[in-house]
Coordinates of C-alpha atoms and ligand atoms in Angstrom, one line a residue:
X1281 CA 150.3 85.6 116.2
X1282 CA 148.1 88.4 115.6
X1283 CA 144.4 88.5 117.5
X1284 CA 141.6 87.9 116.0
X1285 CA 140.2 90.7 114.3
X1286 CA 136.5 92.0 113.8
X1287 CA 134.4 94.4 111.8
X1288 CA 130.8 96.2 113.6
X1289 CA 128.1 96.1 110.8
X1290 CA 124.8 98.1 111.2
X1291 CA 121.5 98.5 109.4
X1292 CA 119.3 101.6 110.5
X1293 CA 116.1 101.2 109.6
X1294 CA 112.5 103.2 110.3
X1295 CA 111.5 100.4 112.1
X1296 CA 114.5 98.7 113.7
X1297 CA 118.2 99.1 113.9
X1298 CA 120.5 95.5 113.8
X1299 CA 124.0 95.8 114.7
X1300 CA 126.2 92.6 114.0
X1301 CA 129.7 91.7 115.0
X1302 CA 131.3 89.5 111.7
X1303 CA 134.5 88.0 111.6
X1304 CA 137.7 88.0 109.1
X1305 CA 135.5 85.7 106.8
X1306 CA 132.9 87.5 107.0
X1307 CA 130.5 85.3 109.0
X1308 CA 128.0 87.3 111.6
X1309 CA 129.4 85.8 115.2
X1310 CA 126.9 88.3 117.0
X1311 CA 123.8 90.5 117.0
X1312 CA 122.0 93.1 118.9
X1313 CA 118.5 94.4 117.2
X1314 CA 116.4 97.2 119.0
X1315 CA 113.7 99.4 118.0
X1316 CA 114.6 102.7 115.9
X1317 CA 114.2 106.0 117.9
X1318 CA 112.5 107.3 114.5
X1319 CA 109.7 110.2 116.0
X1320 CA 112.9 111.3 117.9
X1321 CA 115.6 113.0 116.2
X1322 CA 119.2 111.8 114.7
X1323 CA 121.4 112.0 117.4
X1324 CA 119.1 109.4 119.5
X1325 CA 119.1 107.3 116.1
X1326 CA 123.0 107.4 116.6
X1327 CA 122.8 107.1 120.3
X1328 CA 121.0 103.6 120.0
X1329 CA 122.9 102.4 116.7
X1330 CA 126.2 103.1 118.9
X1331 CA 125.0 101.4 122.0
X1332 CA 123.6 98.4 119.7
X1333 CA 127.4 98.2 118.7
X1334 CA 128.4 98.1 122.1
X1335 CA 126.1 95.8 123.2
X1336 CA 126.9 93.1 120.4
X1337 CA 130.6 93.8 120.6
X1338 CA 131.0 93.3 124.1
X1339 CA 134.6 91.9 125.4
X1340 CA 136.0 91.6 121.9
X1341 CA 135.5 95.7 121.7
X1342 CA 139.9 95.6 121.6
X1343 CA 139.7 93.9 118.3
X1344 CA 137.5 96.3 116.7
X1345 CA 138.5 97.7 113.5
X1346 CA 136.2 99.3 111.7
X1347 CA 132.2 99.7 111.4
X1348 CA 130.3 99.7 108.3
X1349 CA 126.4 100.9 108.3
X1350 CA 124.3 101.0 106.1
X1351 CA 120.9 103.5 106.4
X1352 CA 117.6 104.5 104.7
X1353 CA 118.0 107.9 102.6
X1354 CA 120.0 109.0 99.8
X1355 CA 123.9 108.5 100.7
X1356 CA 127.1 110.7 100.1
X1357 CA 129.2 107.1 100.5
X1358 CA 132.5 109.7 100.2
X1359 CA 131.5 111.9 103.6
X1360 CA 128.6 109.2 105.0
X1361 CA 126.4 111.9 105.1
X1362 CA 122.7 111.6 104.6
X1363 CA 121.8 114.0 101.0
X1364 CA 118.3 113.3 101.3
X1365 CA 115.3 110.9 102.9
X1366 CA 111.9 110.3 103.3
X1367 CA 110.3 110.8 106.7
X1368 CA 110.9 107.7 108.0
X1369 CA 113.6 108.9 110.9
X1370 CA 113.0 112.6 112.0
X1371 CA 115.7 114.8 110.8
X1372 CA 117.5 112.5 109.2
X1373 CA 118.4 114.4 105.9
X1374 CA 121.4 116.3 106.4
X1375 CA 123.0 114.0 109.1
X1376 CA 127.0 113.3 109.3
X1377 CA 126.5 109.7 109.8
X1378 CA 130.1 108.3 109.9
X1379 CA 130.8 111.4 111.7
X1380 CA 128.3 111.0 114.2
X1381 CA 128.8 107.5 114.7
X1382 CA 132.7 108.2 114.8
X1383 CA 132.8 110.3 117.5
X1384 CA 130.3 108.2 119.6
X1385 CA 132.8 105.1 119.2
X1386 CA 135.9 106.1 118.2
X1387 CA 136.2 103.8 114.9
X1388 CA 136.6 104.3 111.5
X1389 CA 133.1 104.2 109.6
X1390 CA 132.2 104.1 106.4
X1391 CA 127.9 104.7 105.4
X1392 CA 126.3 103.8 102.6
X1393 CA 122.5 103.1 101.6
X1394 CA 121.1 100.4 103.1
X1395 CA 119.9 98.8 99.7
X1396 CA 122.9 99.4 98.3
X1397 CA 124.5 97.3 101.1
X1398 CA 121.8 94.5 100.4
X1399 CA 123.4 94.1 97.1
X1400 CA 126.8 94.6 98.1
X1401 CA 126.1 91.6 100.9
X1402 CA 124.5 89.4 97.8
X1403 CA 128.0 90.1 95.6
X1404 CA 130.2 89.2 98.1
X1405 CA 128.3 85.7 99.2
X1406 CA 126.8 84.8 95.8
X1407 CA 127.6 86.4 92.5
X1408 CA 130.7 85.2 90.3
X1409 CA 133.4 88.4 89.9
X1410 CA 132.7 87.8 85.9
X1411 CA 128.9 88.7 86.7
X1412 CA 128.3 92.2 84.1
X1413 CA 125.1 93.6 85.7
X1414 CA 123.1 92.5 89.0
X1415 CA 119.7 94.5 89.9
X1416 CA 118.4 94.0 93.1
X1417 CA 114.5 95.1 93.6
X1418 CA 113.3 95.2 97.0
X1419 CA 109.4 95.4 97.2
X1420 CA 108.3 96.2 101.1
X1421 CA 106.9 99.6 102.3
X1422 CA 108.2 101.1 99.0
X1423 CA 109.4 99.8 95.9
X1424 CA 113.3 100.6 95.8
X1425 CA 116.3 98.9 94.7
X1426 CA 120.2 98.9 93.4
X1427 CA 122.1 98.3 90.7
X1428 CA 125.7 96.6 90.5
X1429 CA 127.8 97.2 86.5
X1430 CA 130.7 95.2 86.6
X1431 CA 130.8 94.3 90.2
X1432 CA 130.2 98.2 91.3
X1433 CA 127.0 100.3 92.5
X1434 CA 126.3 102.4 89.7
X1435 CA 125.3 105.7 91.8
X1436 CA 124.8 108.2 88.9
X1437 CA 125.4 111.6 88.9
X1438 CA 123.6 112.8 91.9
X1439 CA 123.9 109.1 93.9
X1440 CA 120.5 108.8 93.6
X1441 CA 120.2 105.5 90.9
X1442 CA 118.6 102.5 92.1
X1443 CA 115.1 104.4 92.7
X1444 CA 113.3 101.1 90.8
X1445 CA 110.0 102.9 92.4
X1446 CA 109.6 105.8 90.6
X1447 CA 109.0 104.8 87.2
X1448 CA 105.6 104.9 85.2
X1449 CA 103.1 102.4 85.3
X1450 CA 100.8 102.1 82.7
X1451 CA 98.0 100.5 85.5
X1452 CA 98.6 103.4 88.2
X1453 CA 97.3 106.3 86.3
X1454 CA 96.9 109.3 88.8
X1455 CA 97.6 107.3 92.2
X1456 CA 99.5 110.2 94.0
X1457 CA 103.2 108.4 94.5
X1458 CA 105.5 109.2 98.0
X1459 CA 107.7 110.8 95.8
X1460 CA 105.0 113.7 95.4
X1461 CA 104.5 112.3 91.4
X1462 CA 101.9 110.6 90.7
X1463 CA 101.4 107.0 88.6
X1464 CA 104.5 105.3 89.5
X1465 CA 105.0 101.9 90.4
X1466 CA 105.5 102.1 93.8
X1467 CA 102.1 104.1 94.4
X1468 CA 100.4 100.6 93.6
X1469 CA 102.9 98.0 94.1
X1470 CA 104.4 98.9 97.9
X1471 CA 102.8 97.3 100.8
X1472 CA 101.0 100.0 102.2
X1473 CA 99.2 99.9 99.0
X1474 CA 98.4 97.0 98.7
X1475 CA 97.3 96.8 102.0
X1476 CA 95.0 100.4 101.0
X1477 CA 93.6 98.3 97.9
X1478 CA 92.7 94.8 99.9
X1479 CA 91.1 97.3 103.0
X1480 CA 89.3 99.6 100.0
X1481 CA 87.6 96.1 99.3
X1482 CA 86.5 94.9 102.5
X1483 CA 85.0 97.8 103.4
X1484 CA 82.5 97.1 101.4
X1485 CA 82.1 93.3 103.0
X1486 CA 80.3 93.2 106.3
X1487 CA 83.0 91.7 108.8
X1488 CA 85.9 94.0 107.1
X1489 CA 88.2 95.5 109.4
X1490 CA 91.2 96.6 108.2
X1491 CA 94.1 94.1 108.1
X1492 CA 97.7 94.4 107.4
X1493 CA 100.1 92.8 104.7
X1494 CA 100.2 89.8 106.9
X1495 CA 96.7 88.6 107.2
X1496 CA 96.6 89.6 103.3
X1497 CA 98.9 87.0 102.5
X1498 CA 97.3 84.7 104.8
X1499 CA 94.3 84.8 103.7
X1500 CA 95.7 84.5 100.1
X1501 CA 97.5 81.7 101.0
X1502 CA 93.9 79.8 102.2
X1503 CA 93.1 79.8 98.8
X1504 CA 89.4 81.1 100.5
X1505 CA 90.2 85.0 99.5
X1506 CA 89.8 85.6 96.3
X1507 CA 89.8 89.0 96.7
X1508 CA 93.4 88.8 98.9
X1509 CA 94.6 86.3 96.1
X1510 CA 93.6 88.8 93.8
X1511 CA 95.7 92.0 95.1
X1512 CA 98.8 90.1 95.7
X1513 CA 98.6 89.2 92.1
X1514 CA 98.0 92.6 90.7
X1515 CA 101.1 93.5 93.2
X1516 CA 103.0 90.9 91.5
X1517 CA 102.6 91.9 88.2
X1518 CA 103.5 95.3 88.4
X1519 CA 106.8 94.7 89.6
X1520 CA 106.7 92.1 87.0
X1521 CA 106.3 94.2 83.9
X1522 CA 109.0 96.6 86.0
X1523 CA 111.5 93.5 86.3
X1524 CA 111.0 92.9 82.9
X1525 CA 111.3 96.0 81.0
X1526 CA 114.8 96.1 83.5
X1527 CA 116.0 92.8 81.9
X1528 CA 115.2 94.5 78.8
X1529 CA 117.2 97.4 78.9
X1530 CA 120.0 96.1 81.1
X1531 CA 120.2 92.5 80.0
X1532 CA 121.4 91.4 83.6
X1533 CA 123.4 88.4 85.0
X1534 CA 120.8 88.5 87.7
X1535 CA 118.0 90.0 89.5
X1536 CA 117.5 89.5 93.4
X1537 CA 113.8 90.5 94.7
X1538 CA 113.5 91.4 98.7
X1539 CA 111.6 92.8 100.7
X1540 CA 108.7 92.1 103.1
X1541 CA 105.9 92.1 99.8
X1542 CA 108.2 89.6 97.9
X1543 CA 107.6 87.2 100.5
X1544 CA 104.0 87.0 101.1
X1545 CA 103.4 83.6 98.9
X1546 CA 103.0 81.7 95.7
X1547 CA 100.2 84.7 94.3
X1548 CA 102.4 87.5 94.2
X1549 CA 105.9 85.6 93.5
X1550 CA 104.3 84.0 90.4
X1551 CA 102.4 86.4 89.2
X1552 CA 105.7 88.7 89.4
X1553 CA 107.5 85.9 87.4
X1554 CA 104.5 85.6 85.0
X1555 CA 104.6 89.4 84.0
X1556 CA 108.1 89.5 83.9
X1557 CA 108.8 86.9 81.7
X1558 CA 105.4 88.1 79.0
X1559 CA 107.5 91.9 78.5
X1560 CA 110.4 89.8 77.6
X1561 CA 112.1 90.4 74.4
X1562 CA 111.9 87.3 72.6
X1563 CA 116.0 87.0 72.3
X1564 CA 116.5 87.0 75.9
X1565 CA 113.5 84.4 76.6
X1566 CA 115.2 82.0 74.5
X1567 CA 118.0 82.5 76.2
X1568 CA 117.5 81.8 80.1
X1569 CA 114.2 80.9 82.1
X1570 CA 113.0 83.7 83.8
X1571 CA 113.2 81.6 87.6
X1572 CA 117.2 81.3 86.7
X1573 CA 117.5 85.1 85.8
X1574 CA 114.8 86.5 88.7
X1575 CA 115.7 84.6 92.1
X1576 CA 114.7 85.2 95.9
X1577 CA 117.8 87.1 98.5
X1578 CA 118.9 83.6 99.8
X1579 CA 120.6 86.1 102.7
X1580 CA 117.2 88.2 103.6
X1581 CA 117.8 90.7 106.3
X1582 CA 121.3 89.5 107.0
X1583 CA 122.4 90.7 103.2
X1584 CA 122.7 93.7 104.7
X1585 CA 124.9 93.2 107.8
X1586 CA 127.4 91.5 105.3
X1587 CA 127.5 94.4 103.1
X1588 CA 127.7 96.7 105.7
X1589 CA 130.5 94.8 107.0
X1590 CA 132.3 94.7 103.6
X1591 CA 132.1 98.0 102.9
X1592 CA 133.3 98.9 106.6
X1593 CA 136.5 96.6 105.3
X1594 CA 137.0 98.6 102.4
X1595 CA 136.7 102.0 102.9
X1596 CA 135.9 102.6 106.4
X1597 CA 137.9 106.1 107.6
Ligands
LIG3008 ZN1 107.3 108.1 92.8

């Protein structure tokens, strides 16, 4: 009888970095989460992903056979190294991830983006093999997101497809985007600008001090903040008419919708649904209701893990 054998999955975000030990089936049987070193460098990004896979790996280390991770940036999934990325970890553009991560523990690793590895974790738990196209947008401190063509991440020439953000919005009109463009959806639809807009408002109001995403939805979700109400709703409908004019050109099985903004109530996931559905074309309208073809992650944060994992079971060297 052979032991039992596991696979290490990690996801390296600005904010935090999740390691998760998952089984043959692919079921998370352990976790370790820790803040990301981000102001630091890259080697103490690898040094705490590598001890987070220590740490959740434990006694079982033996049975380790692979780890998969998936990162923020612009991916080289062939080498693992990062091509390019925003700020959001120190140095982090030109880092040998697998190798870094390699070296530190002696596995084989594979690295991919750690969108991408959303939607890989959604395929594997939920999608039907016969499924033609899958988009997944995630909506949180930007607007990103990844597309799947017959079961595969379409990359594009230069790996950088999936960059839902960066298209133009007829509403944004010179808002300066993170990209360094300007008018693109993300420069109106990403939390932090949302958060800018609501904070823009109440600074106007006598008891305004500035509040985050949170108390945005929360006072939305009072009903008493028309003003809240009404920025989660203008949020919602850009991505809308961005979901929709997707569904338009790429006529998808499915589209998943993440991230931190997507979840912060009934205002901005109707309004989303609303907008979508009104840039329709009128053949695929008739054809599907828009809450059967645009659907929450049912996996959230731990989509990621499992895709991570999977990819660490396919190409991890
Ligand atoms: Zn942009």
């Amino acid at each position: 009888v052979n032991p039992p054998q596991f696979v290490a999955a990690l996801d390296i975000g600005g904010t935090k970095t999740s390691a998760a030990l998952v089984d043959a089936a692919g079921r998370i049987v352990g976790r370790a989460t820790g803040p990301t070193p981000a102001g630091a460098d890259a080697d103490a990004v690898l040094d705490t992903a590598a001890q987070l896979v220590r740490d959740v790996t434990g006694e079982r280390g033996p049975a380790l056979v692979a780890l998969g991770a998936g990162t923020a940036g612009v991916v080289d999934p062939g080498s693992g190294r990062i091509l390019s990325s925003t700020d959001a970890i120190t140095g982090w553009a030109g880092t040998d991830v697998a190798g870094g991560l390699r070296r530190r523990l002696g596995l084989p690793v594979a690295v991919d983006n750690d969108v991408h590895v959303h939607l890989i974790g959604e395929l594997t738990t939920r999608a039907p093999a016969e499924f033609s196209c899958v988009i997944l947008v995630a909506v949180g401190t930007g607007v990103g997101g990844s597309i799947a063509l017959g079961g595969r991440i379409h990359r594009g020439r230069r790996s950088v497809a999936g960059h839902l953000g960066h298209v133009p919005s007829p509403t944004a009109g010179a808002t300066p985007c993170s990209c360094g463009g300007v008018g693109h959806v993300e420069a109106i639809a990403s939390g932090p600008a949302l958060v800018r807009a609501y904070n823009r408002w109440s600074e106007h109001e006598p008891a305004g001090p500035a509040v985050d995403l949170v108390e945005v939805a929360a006072r939305a979700a009072t009903g008493a903040d028309p003003k809240a109400t009404s920025v989660l709703e203008d949020g919602g409908t850009e991505v809308g008419r961005l979901i929709g004019g997707l569904v338009n050109v790429l006529d998808p099985d499915l589209v998943i919708v993440t991230g931190g903004v997507s979840g912060s109530g009934a205002a901005w996931w109707d309004a989303m649904l609303r907008a979508a559905w009104a840039d329709l074309l009128p053949s695929i309208r008739a054809a599907t209701p828009i809450d059967q073809v645009v659907v929450r992650s049912m996996l959230g944060a731990d989509a990621a893990l499992i895709g991570a994992a999977r990819i660490a079971g396919e190409r991890a060297a």
